[in-house]
mmCIF file with all atom_site columns, C-alpha atoms in Angstrom:
data_model
loop_
_atom_site.group_PDB
_atom_site.id
_atom_site.type_symbol
_atom_site.label_atom_id
_atom_site.label_alt_id
_atom_site.label_comp_id
_atom_site.label_asym_id
_atom_site.label_entity_id
_atom_site.label_seq_id
_atom_site.pdbx_PDB_ins_code
_atom_site.Cartn_x
_atom_site.Cartn_y
_atom_site.Cartn_z
_atom_site.occupancy
_atom_site.B_iso_or_equiv
_atom_site.pdbx_formal_charge
_atom_site.auth_seq_id
_atom_site.auth_comp_id
_atom_site.auth_asym_id
_atom_site.auth_atom_id
_atom_site.pdbx_PDB_model_num
ATOM 1   C CA . UNK A 1 1   ? -0.125  0.004   -0.099  1.00 0.00 ? 1308 UNK A CA 1
ATOM 2   C CA . UNK A 1 2   ? 1.203   3.434   -0.732  1.00 0.00 ? 1309 UNK A CA 1
ATOM 3   C CA . UNK A 1 3   ? 0.299   4.753   2.683   1.00 0.00 ? 1310 UNK A CA 1
ATOM 4   C CA . UNK A 1 4   ? 0.172   2.106   5.282   1.00 0.00 ? 1311 UNK A CA 1
ATOM 5   C CA . UNK A 1 5   ? -1.552  3.181   8.537   1.00 0.00 ? 1312 UNK A CA 1
ATOM 6   C CA . UNK A 1 6   ? -0.732  -0.131  10.335  1.00 0.00 ? 1313 UNK A CA 1
ATOM 7   C CA . UNK A 1 7   ? 2.515   -2.140  10.351  1.00 0.00 ? 1314 UNK A CA 1
ATOM 8   C CA . UNK A 1 8   ? 3.037   -5.581  11.428  1.00 0.00 ? 1315 UNK A CA 1
ATOM 9   C CA . UNK A 1 9   ? 6.618   -6.664  12.261  1.00 0.00 ? 1316 UNK A CA 1
ATOM 10  C CA . UNK A 1 10  ? 7.771   -10.187 13.126  1.00 0.00 ? 1317 UNK A CA 1
ATOM 11  C CA . UNK A 1 11  ? 11.199  -10.111 14.501  1.00 0.00 ? 1318 UNK A CA 1
ATOM 12  C CA . UNK A 1 12  ? 13.057  -10.576 17.865  1.00 0.00 ? 1319 UNK A CA 1
ATOM 13  C CA . UNK A 1 13  ? 11.562  -8.418  20.438  1.00 0.00 ? 1320 UNK A CA 1
ATOM 14  C CA . UNK A 1 14  ? 14.982  -7.646  21.673  1.00 0.00 ? 1321 UNK A CA 1
ATOM 15  C CA . UNK A 1 15  ? 17.326  -7.165  19.044  1.00 0.00 ? 1322 UNK A CA 1
ATOM 16  C CA . UNK A 1 16  ? 18.349  -4.021  16.940  1.00 0.00 ? 1323 UNK A CA 1
ATOM 17  C CA . UNK A 1 17  ? 16.282  -4.859  14.146  1.00 0.00 ? 1324 UNK A CA 1
ATOM 18  C CA . UNK A 1 18  ? 12.811  -4.108  16.001  1.00 0.00 ? 1325 UNK A CA 1
ATOM 19  C CA . UNK A 1 19  ? 14.318  -0.673  17.228  1.00 0.00 ? 1326 UNK A CA 1
ATOM 20  C CA . UNK A 1 20  ? 15.475  -0.103  13.737  1.00 0.00 ? 1327 UNK A CA 1
ATOM 21  C CA . UNK A 1 21  ? 12.150  -0.874  11.846  1.00 0.00 ? 1328 UNK A CA 1
ATOM 22  C CA . UNK A 1 22  ? 10.167  1.244   14.427  1.00 0.00 ? 1329 UNK A CA 1
ATOM 23  C CA . UNK A 1 23  ? 12.248  4.203   14.770  1.00 0.00 ? 1330 UNK A CA 1
ATOM 24  C CA . UNK A 1 24  ? 12.719  4.422   11.171  1.00 0.00 ? 1331 UNK A CA 1
ATOM 25  C CA . UNK A 1 25  ? 9.024   4.051   10.420  1.00 0.00 ? 1332 UNK A CA 1
ATOM 26  C CA . UNK A 1 26  ? 8.254   6.608   13.213  1.00 0.00 ? 1333 UNK A CA 1
ATOM 27  C CA . UNK A 1 27  ? 10.716  9.226   12.045  1.00 0.00 ? 1334 UNK A CA 1
ATOM 28  C CA . UNK A 1 28  ? 9.360   8.875   8.552   1.00 0.00 ? 1335 UNK A CA 1
ATOM 29  C CA . UNK A 1 29  ? 5.376   8.942   9.584   1.00 0.00 ? 1336 UNK A CA 1
ATOM 30  C CA . UNK A 1 30  ? 4.958   9.468   13.272  1.00 0.00 ? 1337 UNK A CA 1
ATOM 31  C CA . UNK A 1 31  ? 1.328   8.645   12.971  1.00 0.00 ? 1338 UNK A CA 1
ATOM 32  C CA . UNK A 1 32  ? 1.554   5.057   11.865  1.00 0.00 ? 1339 UNK A CA 1
ATOM 33  C CA . UNK A 1 33  ? 0.698   2.169   14.105  1.00 0.00 ? 1340 UNK A CA 1
ATOM 34  C CA . UNK A 1 34  ? 2.973   -0.734  14.718  1.00 0.00 ? 1341 UNK A CA 1
ATOM 35  C CA . UNK A 1 35  ? 2.081   -4.181  15.837  1.00 0.00 ? 1342 UNK A CA 1
ATOM 36  C CA . UNK A 1 36  ? 5.150   -6.278  16.892  1.00 0.00 ? 1343 UNK A CA 1
ATOM 37  C CA . UNK A 1 37  ? 4.930   -10.047 17.233  1.00 0.00 ? 1344 UNK A CA 1
ATOM 38  C CA . UNK A 1 38  ? 8.264   -10.947 19.120  1.00 0.00 ? 1345 UNK A CA 1
ATOM 39  C CA . UNK A 1 39  ? 9.781   -14.088 17.714  1.00 0.00 ? 1346 UNK A CA 1
ATOM 40  C CA . UNK A 1 40  ? 12.787  -16.045 18.082  1.00 0.00 ? 1347 UNK A CA 1
ATOM 41  C CA . UNK A 1 41  ? 14.646  -15.624 15.044  1.00 0.00 ? 1348 UNK A CA 1
ATOM 42  C CA . UNK A 1 42  ? 17.464  -18.099 15.070  1.00 0.00 ? 1349 UNK A CA 1
ATOM 43  C CA . UNK A 1 43  ? 17.993  -21.467 16.714  1.00 0.00 ? 1350 UNK A CA 1
ATOM 44  C CA . UNK A 1 44  ? 15.652  -24.364 17.635  1.00 0.00 ? 1351 UNK A CA 1
ATOM 45  C CA . UNK A 1 45  ? 12.090  -23.636 17.279  1.00 0.00 ? 1352 UNK A CA 1
ATOM 46  C CA . UNK A 1 46  ? 12.807  -20.147 15.580  1.00 0.00 ? 1353 UNK A CA 1
ATOM 47  C CA . UNK A 1 47  ? 10.827  -21.239 12.338  1.00 0.00 ? 1354 UNK A CA 1
ATOM 48  C CA . UNK A 1 48  ? 7.863   -21.989 13.921  1.00 0.00 ? 1355 UNK A CA 1
ATOM 49  C CA . UNK A 1 49  ? 7.544   -18.732 16.063  1.00 0.00 ? 1356 UNK A CA 1
ATOM 50  C CA . UNK A 1 50  ? 8.456   -16.771 12.710  1.00 0.00 ? 1357 UNK A CA 1
ATOM 51  C CA . UNK A 1 51  ? 5.285   -18.826 10.640  1.00 0.00 ? 1358 UNK A CA 1
ATOM 52  C CA . UNK A 1 52  ? 3.227   -18.129 14.149  1.00 0.00 ? 1359 UNK A CA 1
ATOM 53  C CA . UNK A 1 53  ? 3.891   -14.507 13.951  1.00 0.00 ? 1360 UNK A CA 1
ATOM 54  C CA . UNK A 1 54  ? 3.216   -14.064 10.235  1.00 0.00 ? 1361 UNK A CA 1
ATOM 55  C CA . UNK A 1 55  ? -0.332  -16.140 10.693  1.00 0.00 ? 1362 UNK A CA 1
ATOM 56  C CA . UNK A 1 56  ? -1.134  -14.047 13.782  1.00 0.00 ? 1363 UNK A CA 1
ATOM 57  C CA . UNK A 1 57  ? -0.457  -10.624 11.986  1.00 0.00 ? 1364 UNK A CA 1
ATOM 58  C CA . UNK A 1 58  ? -2.293  -11.905 9.092   1.00 0.00 ? 1365 UNK A CA 1
ATOM 59  C CA . UNK A 1 59  ? -5.352  -12.287 11.215  1.00 0.00 ? 1366 UNK A CA 1
ATOM 60  C CA . UNK A 1 60  ? -5.604  -8.706  12.605  1.00 0.00 ? 1367 UNK A CA 1
ATOM 61  C CA . UNK A 1 61  ? -7.639  -6.870  10.182  1.00 0.00 ? 1368 UNK A CA 1
ATOM 62  C CA . UNK A 1 62  ? -6.157  -3.222  10.434  1.00 0.00 ? 1369 UNK A CA 1
ATOM 63  C CA . UNK A 1 63  ? -2.720  -4.123  9.567   1.00 0.00 ? 1370 UNK A CA 1
ATOM 64  C CA . UNK A 1 64  ? -1.909  -3.179  5.967   1.00 0.00 ? 1371 UNK A CA 1
ATOM 65  C CA . UNK A 1 65  ? 1.412   -4.969  5.346   1.00 0.00 ? 1372 UNK A CA 1
ATOM 66  C CA . UNK A 1 66  ? 3.697   -7.068  7.411   1.00 0.00 ? 1373 UNK A CA 1
ATOM 67  C CA . UNK A 1 67  ? 7.752   -6.804  7.782   1.00 0.00 ? 1374 UNK A CA 1
ATOM 68  C CA . UNK A 1 68  ? 9.285   -9.938  8.896   1.00 0.00 ? 1375 UNK A CA 1
ATOM 69  C CA . UNK A 1 69  ? 13.044  -10.564 9.371   1.00 0.00 ? 1376 UNK A CA 1
ATOM 70  C CA . UNK A 1 70  ? 16.363  -9.910  11.497  1.00 0.00 ? 1377 UNK A CA 1
ATOM 71  C CA . UNK A 1 71  ? 19.389  -8.103  11.721  1.00 0.00 ? 1378 UNK A CA 1
ATOM 72  C CA . UNK A 1 72  ? 22.609  -9.829  9.940   1.00 0.00 ? 1379 UNK A CA 1
ATOM 73  C CA . UNK A 1 73  ? 24.625  -12.480 10.963  1.00 0.00 ? 1380 UNK A CA 1
ATOM 74  C CA . UNK A 1 74  ? 26.397  -15.785 9.706   1.00 0.00 ? 1381 UNK A CA 1
ATOM 75  C CA . UNK A 1 75  ? 24.380  -17.881 7.437   1.00 0.00 ? 1382 UNK A CA 1
ATOM 76  C CA . UNK A 1 76  ? 23.710  -20.201 10.277  1.00 0.00 ? 1383 UNK A CA 1
ATOM 77  C CA . UNK A 1 77  ? 22.418  -17.153 12.281  1.00 0.00 ? 1384 UNK A CA 1
ATOM 78  C CA . UNK A 1 78  ? 20.089  -16.338 9.267   1.00 0.00 ? 1385 UNK A CA 1
ATOM 79  C CA . UNK A 1 79  ? 18.921  -20.016 8.313   1.00 0.00 ? 1386 UNK A CA 1
ATOM 80  C CA . UNK A 1 80  ? 15.678  -19.734 9.767   1.00 0.00 ? 1387 UNK A CA 1
ATOM 81  C CA . UNK A 1 81  ? 14.759  -17.643 7.005   1.00 0.00 ? 1388 UNK A CA 1
ATOM 82  C CA . UNK A 1 82  ? 16.069  -20.202 4.509   1.00 0.00 ? 1389 UNK A CA 1
ATOM 83  C CA . UNK A 1 83  ? 13.751  -23.045 5.642   1.00 0.00 ? 1390 UNK A CA 1
ATOM 84  C CA . UNK A 1 84  ? 11.162  -24.033 3.165   1.00 0.00 ? 1391 UNK A CA 1
ATOM 85  C CA . UNK A 1 85  ? 8.134   -23.727 5.645   1.00 0.00 ? 1392 UNK A CA 1
ATOM 86  C CA . UNK A 1 86  ? 9.157   -20.311 6.528   1.00 0.00 ? 1393 UNK A CA 1
ATOM 87  C CA . UNK A 1 87  ? 9.573   -19.116 2.848   1.00 0.00 ? 1394 UNK A CA 1
ATOM 88  C CA . UNK A 1 88  ? 5.839   -20.840 2.266   1.00 0.00 ? 1395 UNK A CA 1
ATOM 89  C CA . UNK A 1 89  ? 4.644   -18.721 5.245   1.00 0.00 ? 1396 UNK A CA 1
ATOM 90  C CA . UNK A 1 90  ? 5.798   -15.530 3.502   1.00 0.00 ? 1397 UNK A CA 1
ATOM 91  C CA . UNK A 1 91  ? 4.510   -16.874 0.158   1.00 0.00 ? 1398 UNK A CA 1
ATOM 92  C CA . UNK A 1 92  ? 1.173   -17.604 1.762   1.00 0.00 ? 1399 UNK A CA 1
ATOM 93  C CA . UNK A 1 93  ? 0.702   -14.176 3.527   1.00 0.00 ? 1400 UNK A CA 1
ATOM 94  C CA . UNK A 1 94  ? -2.525  -12.772 2.866   1.00 0.00 ? 1401 UNK A CA 1
ATOM 95  C CA . UNK A 1 95  ? -1.033  -9.362  3.428   1.00 0.00 ? 1402 UNK A CA 1
ATOM 96  C CA . UNK A 1 96  ? 1.718   -7.937  1.710   1.00 0.00 ? 1403 UNK A CA 1
ATOM 97  C CA . UNK A 1 97  ? 5.020   -9.059  3.224   1.00 0.00 ? 1404 UNK A CA 1
ATOM 98  C CA . UNK A 1 98  ? 8.434   -7.470  3.210   1.00 0.00 ? 1405 UNK A CA 1
ATOM 99  C CA . UNK A 1 99  ? 11.590  -9.659  3.725   1.00 0.00 ? 1406 UNK A CA 1
ATOM 100 C CA . UNK A 1 100 ? 13.770  -7.886  5.819   1.00 0.00 ? 1407 UNK A CA 1
ATOM 101 C CA . UNK A 1 101 ? 16.755  -10.177 6.813   1.00 0.00 ? 1408 UNK A CA 1
ATOM 102 C CA . UNK A 1 102 ? 20.412  -9.448  7.250   1.00 0.00 ? 1409 UNK A CA 1
ATOM 103 C CA . UNK A 1 103 ? 22.398  -7.046  5.457   1.00 0.00 ? 1410 UNK A CA 1
ATOM 104 C CA . UNK A 1 104 ? 22.588  -6.378  1.947   1.00 0.00 ? 1411 UNK A CA 1
ATOM 105 C CA . UNK A 1 105 ? 24.644  -9.098  0.649   1.00 0.00 ? 1412 UNK A CA 1
ATOM 106 C CA . UNK A 1 106 ? 22.376  -11.842 2.312   1.00 0.00 ? 1413 UNK A CA 1
ATOM 107 C CA . UNK A 1 107 ? 20.179  -13.491 0.069   1.00 0.00 ? 1414 UNK A CA 1
ATOM 108 C CA . UNK A 1 108 ? 17.706  -16.224 1.582   1.00 0.00 ? 1415 UNK A CA 1
ATOM 109 C CA . UNK A 1 109 ? 14.509  -18.277 0.424   1.00 0.00 ? 1416 UNK A CA 1
ATOM 110 C CA . UNK A 1 110 ? 12.402  -15.702 2.103   1.00 0.00 ? 1417 UNK A CA 1
ATOM 111 C CA . UNK A 1 111 ? 13.572  -12.893 -0.133  1.00 0.00 ? 1418 UNK A CA 1
ATOM 112 C CA . UNK A 1 112 ? 12.230  -14.949 -3.134  1.00 0.00 ? 1419 UNK A CA 1
ATOM 113 C CA . UNK A 1 113 ? 8.842   -15.718 -1.722  1.00 0.00 ? 1420 UNK A CA 1
ATOM 114 C CA . UNK A 1 114 ? 7.990   -12.232 -0.069  1.00 0.00 ? 1421 UNK A CA 1
ATOM 115 C CA . UNK A 1 115 ? 6.164   -9.588  -2.050  1.00 0.00 ? 1422 UNK A CA 1
ATOM 116 C CA . UNK A 1 116 ? 9.148   -7.195  -1.666  1.00 0.00 ? 1423 UNK A CA 1
ATOM 117 C CA . UNK A 1 117 ? 12.870  -7.767  -0.573  1.00 0.00 ? 1424 UNK A CA 1
ATOM 118 C CA . UNK A 1 118 ? 14.905  -5.173  1.443   1.00 0.00 ? 1425 UNK A CA 1
ATOM 119 C CA . UNK A 1 119 ? 18.528  -5.244  2.133   1.00 0.00 ? 1426 UNK A CA 1
ATOM 120 C CA . UNK A 1 120 ? 18.128  -4.598  5.807   1.00 0.00 ? 1427 UNK A CA 1
ATOM 121 C CA . UNK A 1 121 ? 15.419  -4.124  8.471   1.00 0.00 ? 1428 UNK A CA 1
ATOM 122 C CA . UNK A 1 122 ? 15.874  -0.399  8.456   1.00 0.00 ? 1429 UNK A CA 1
ATOM 123 C CA . UNK A 1 123 ? 15.647  -0.292  4.578   1.00 0.00 ? 1430 UNK A CA 1
ATOM 124 C CA . UNK A 1 124 ? 12.358  -2.165  4.862   1.00 0.00 ? 1431 UNK A CA 1
ATOM 125 C CA . UNK A 1 125 ? 10.897  0.536   7.007   1.00 0.00 ? 1432 UNK A CA 1
ATOM 126 C CA . UNK A 1 126 ? 12.325  3.109   4.373   1.00 0.00 ? 1433 UNK A CA 1
ATOM 127 C CA . UNK A 1 127 ? 10.710  1.312   1.408   1.00 0.00 ? 1434 UNK A CA 1
ATOM 128 C CA . UNK A 1 128 ? 7.147   0.794   2.824   1.00 0.00 ? 1435 UNK A CA 1
ATOM 129 C CA . UNK A 1 129 ? 6.633   3.897   5.129   1.00 0.00 ? 1436 UNK A CA 1
ATOM 130 C CA . UNK A 1 130 ? 6.430   7.150   3.043   1.00 0.00 ? 1437 UNK A CA 1
ATOM 131 C CA . UNK A 1 131 ? 7.808   10.383  4.743   1.00 0.00 ? 1438 UNK A CA 1
ATOM 132 C CA . UNK A 1 132 ? 5.068   12.598  6.210   1.00 0.00 ? 1439 UNK A CA 1
ATOM 133 C CA . UNK A 1 133 ? 6.787   16.020  4.898   1.00 0.00 ? 1440 UNK A CA 1
ATOM 134 C CA . UNK A 1 134 ? 7.275   14.539  1.146   1.00 0.00 ? 1441 UNK A CA 1
ATOM 135 C CA . UNK A 1 135 ? 3.481   13.733  1.444   1.00 0.00 ? 1442 UNK A CA 1
ATOM 136 C CA . UNK A 1 136 ? 2.498   16.972  2.718   1.00 0.00 ? 1443 UNK A CA 1
ATOM 137 C CA . UNK A 1 137 ? 4.410   18.619  -0.191  1.00 0.00 ? 1444 UNK A CA 1
ATOM 138 C CA . UNK A 1 138 ? 2.772   16.362  -2.775  1.00 0.00 ? 1445 UNK A CA 1
ATOM 139 C CA . UNK A 1 139 ? -0.477  17.412  -1.314  1.00 0.00 ? 1446 UNK A CA 1
ATOM 140 C CA . UNK A 1 140 ? 0.259   21.187  -1.224  1.00 0.00 ? 1447 UNK A CA 1
ATOM 141 C CA . UNK A 1 141 ? 1.674   20.777  -5.088  1.00 0.00 ? 1448 UNK A CA 1
ATOM 142 C CA . UNK A 1 142 ? -1.705  19.129  -6.158  1.00 0.00 ? 1449 UNK A CA 1
ATOM 143 C CA . UNK A 1 143 ? -3.589  21.987  -4.253  1.00 0.00 ? 1450 UNK A CA 1
ATOM 144 C CA . UNK A 1 144 ? -1.713  24.572  -6.124  1.00 0.00 ? 1451 UNK A CA 1
ATOM 145 C CA . UNK A 1 145 ? -1.986  22.828  -9.347  1.00 0.00 ? 1452 UNK A CA 1
ATOM 146 C CA . UNK A 1 146 ? -5.993  22.354  -8.891  1.00 0.00 ? 1453 UNK A CA 1
ATOM 147 C CA . UNK A 1 147 ? -6.272  26.124  -7.800  1.00 0.00 ? 1454 UNK A CA 1
ATOM 148 C CA . UNK A 1 148 ? -4.364  27.299  -11.039 1.00 0.00 ? 1455 UNK A CA 1
ATOM 149 C CA . UNK A 1 149 ? -6.426  24.831  -13.127 1.00 0.00 ? 1456 UNK A CA 1
ATOM 150 C CA . UNK A 1 150 ? -9.721  26.114  -11.620 1.00 0.00 ? 1457 UNK A CA 1
ATOM 151 C CA . UNK A 1 151 ? -8.871  29.846  -12.074 1.00 0.00 ? 1458 UNK A CA 1
ATOM 152 C CA . UNK A 1 152 ? -7.940  29.289  -15.707 1.00 0.00 ? 1459 UNK A CA 1
ATOM 153 C CA . UNK A 1 153 ? -11.019 27.235  -16.156 1.00 0.00 ? 1460 UNK A CA 1
ATOM 154 C CA . UNK A 1 154 ? -13.205 29.887  -14.537 1.00 0.00 ? 1461 UNK A CA 1
ATOM 155 C CA . UNK A 1 155 ? -11.446 32.645  -16.601 1.00 0.00 ? 1462 UNK A CA 1
ATOM 156 C CA . UNK A 1 156 ? -12.216 30.662  -20.006 1.00 0.00 ? 1463 UNK A CA 1
ATOM 157 C CA . UNK A 1 157 ? -15.767 30.370  -18.998 1.00 0.00 ? 1464 UNK A CA 1
ATOM 158 C CA . UNK A 1 158 ? -16.221 33.831  -18.242 1.00 0.00 ? 1465 UNK A CA 1
ATOM 159 C CA . UNK A 1 159 ? -14.659 34.755  -21.562 1.00 0.00 ? 1466 UNK A CA 1
ATOM 160 C CA . UNK A 1 160 ? -17.102 32.400  -23.187 1.00 0.00 ? 1467 UNK A CA 1
ATOM 161 C CA . UNK A 1 161 ? -20.050 33.806  -21.405 1.00 0.00 ? 1468 UNK A CA 1
ATOM 162 C CA . UNK A 1 162 ? -19.010 37.451  -22.327 1.00 0.00 ? 1469 UNK A CA 1
ATOM 163 C CA . UNK A 1 163 ? -18.454 36.280  -25.964 1.00 0.00 ? 1470 UNK A CA 1
ATOM 164 C CA . UNK A 1 164 ? -21.913 34.615  -26.107 1.00 0.00 ? 1471 UNK A CA 1
ATOM 165 C CA . UNK A 1 165 ? -23.565 38.054  -24.424 1.00 0.00 ? 1472 UNK A CA 1
ATOM 166 C CA . UNK A 1 166 ? -21.922 40.058  -27.315 1.00 0.00 ? 1473 UNK A CA 1
ATOM 167 C CA . UNK A 1 167 ? -22.994 37.778  -29.922 1.00 0.00 ? 1474 UNK A CA 1
ATOM 168 C CA . UNK A 1 168 ? -24.896 39.095  -32.828 1.00 0.00 ? 1475 UNK A CA 1
ATOM 169 C CA . UNK A 1 169 ? -27.760 36.443  -31.997 1.00 0.00 ? 1476 UNK A CA 1
ATOM 170 C CA . UNK A 1 170 ? -27.823 37.716  -28.346 1.00 0.00 ? 1477 UNK A CA 1
ATOM 171 C CA . UNK A 1 171 ? -27.647 41.265  -29.074 1.00 0.00 ? 1478 UNK A CA 1
ATOM 172 C CA . UNK A 1 172 ? -30.285 41.271  -31.882 1.00 0.00 ? 1479 UNK A CA 1
ATOM 173 C CA . UNK A 1 173 ? -32.455 38.639  -30.478 1.00 0.00 ? 1480 UNK A CA 1
ATOM 174 C CA . UNK A 1 174 ? -35.637 40.840  -30.113 1.00 0.00 ? 1481 UNK A CA 1
ATOM 175 C CA . UNK A 1 175 ? -35.139 42.051  -33.436 1.00 0.00 ? 1482 UNK A CA 1
ATOM 176 C CA . UNK A 1 176 ? -34.442 38.574  -35.025 1.00 0.00 ? 1483 UNK A CA 1
ATOM 177 C CA . UNK A 1 177 ? -37.529 37.297  -33.351 1.00 0.00 ? 1484 UNK A CA 1
ATOM 178 C CA . UNK A 1 178 ? -39.589 40.149  -34.789 1.00 0.00 ? 1485 UNK A CA 1
ATOM 179 C CA . UNK A 1 179 ? -38.308 39.373  -38.092 1.00 0.00 ? 1486 UNK A CA 1
ATOM 180 C CA . UNK A 1 180 ? -39.116 35.739  -37.825 1.00 0.00 ? 1487 UNK A CA 1
ATOM 181 C CA . UNK A 1 181 ? -42.638 36.534  -36.941 1.00 0.00 ? 1488 UNK A CA 1
ATOM 182 C CA . UNK A 1 182 ? -42.883 38.810  -39.696 1.00 0.00 ? 1489 UNK A CA 1
ATOM 183 C CA . UNK A 1 183 ? -42.064 36.026  -42.153 1.00 0.00 ? 1490 UNK A CA 1
ATOM 184 C CA . UNK A 1 184 ? -44.287 33.635  -40.632 1.00 0.00 ? 1491 UNK A CA 1
ATOM 185 C CA . UNK A 1 185 ? -47.230 36.123  -40.896 1.00 0.00 ? 1492 UNK A CA 1
ATOM 186 C CA . UNK A 1 186 ? -46.290 36.902  -44.667 1.00 0.00 ? 1493 UNK A CA 1
ATOM 187 C CA . UNK A 1 187 ? -46.229 33.036  -45.436 1.00 0.00 ? 1494 UNK A CA 1
ATOM 188 C CA . UNK A 1 188 ? -49.451 32.820  -43.487 1.00 0.00 ? 1495 UNK A CA 1
ATOM 189 C CA . UNK A 1 189 ? -51.056 35.390  -45.475 1.00 0.00 ? 1496 UNK A CA 1
ATOM 190 C CA . UNK A 1 190 ? -49.781 34.045  -49.064 1.00 0.00 ? 1497 UNK A CA 1
ATOM 191 C CA . UNK A 1 191 ? -51.238 30.618  -47.956 1.00 0.00 ? 1498 UNK A CA 1
ATOM 192 C CA . UNK A 1 192 ? -54.538 32.123  -47.312 1.00 0.00 ? 1499 UNK A CA 1
ATOM 193 C CA . UNK A 1 193 ? -54.445 33.978  -50.422 1.00 0.00 ? 1500 UNK A CA 1
ATOM 194 C CA . UNK A 1 194 ? -53.656 30.880  -52.668 1.00 0.00 ? 1501 UNK A CA 1
ATOM 195 C CA . UNK A 1 195 ? -55.963 28.785  -50.681 1.00 0.00 ? 1502 UNK A CA 1
#
């Protein structure tokens, strides 16, 4: 979505990734709501927790999209996001989901099954949360354009009305009606005479 109001996040509740995602999102758009599903992101049981987090956030109606991932590390640390069931959870997400795992050089299965891949958790927030200031500037530019367009449109319509008001037909309307009435009367007389 171009302007998500509510963001869901699946990541470790204590790592730098969750702070980076939240801080970046709030810096860009302070009004955004964020749901965090704290999940274990490496080691035994991590895959099930990430999958469960995606499933839970999919059930929360007001969530517009999900960011799921973790900060960087060794391939062993990131392996949860290389597991088939986790990749399928990304793929099967009903809500748009962003893979936000590791550093720029890390490529995992979830990157291919997500709707969007980001190079880092911070980058994920930057990709999906617009800057409020830029949105306001865009709205102001649209407003200026519409005002200018409406001024030109009104001016054009005033000119049209003025031109019509000064047209030969409008200026001589009464006389033209009288002439047409005379024509009709003349034809009526001719018809009566010939009949």
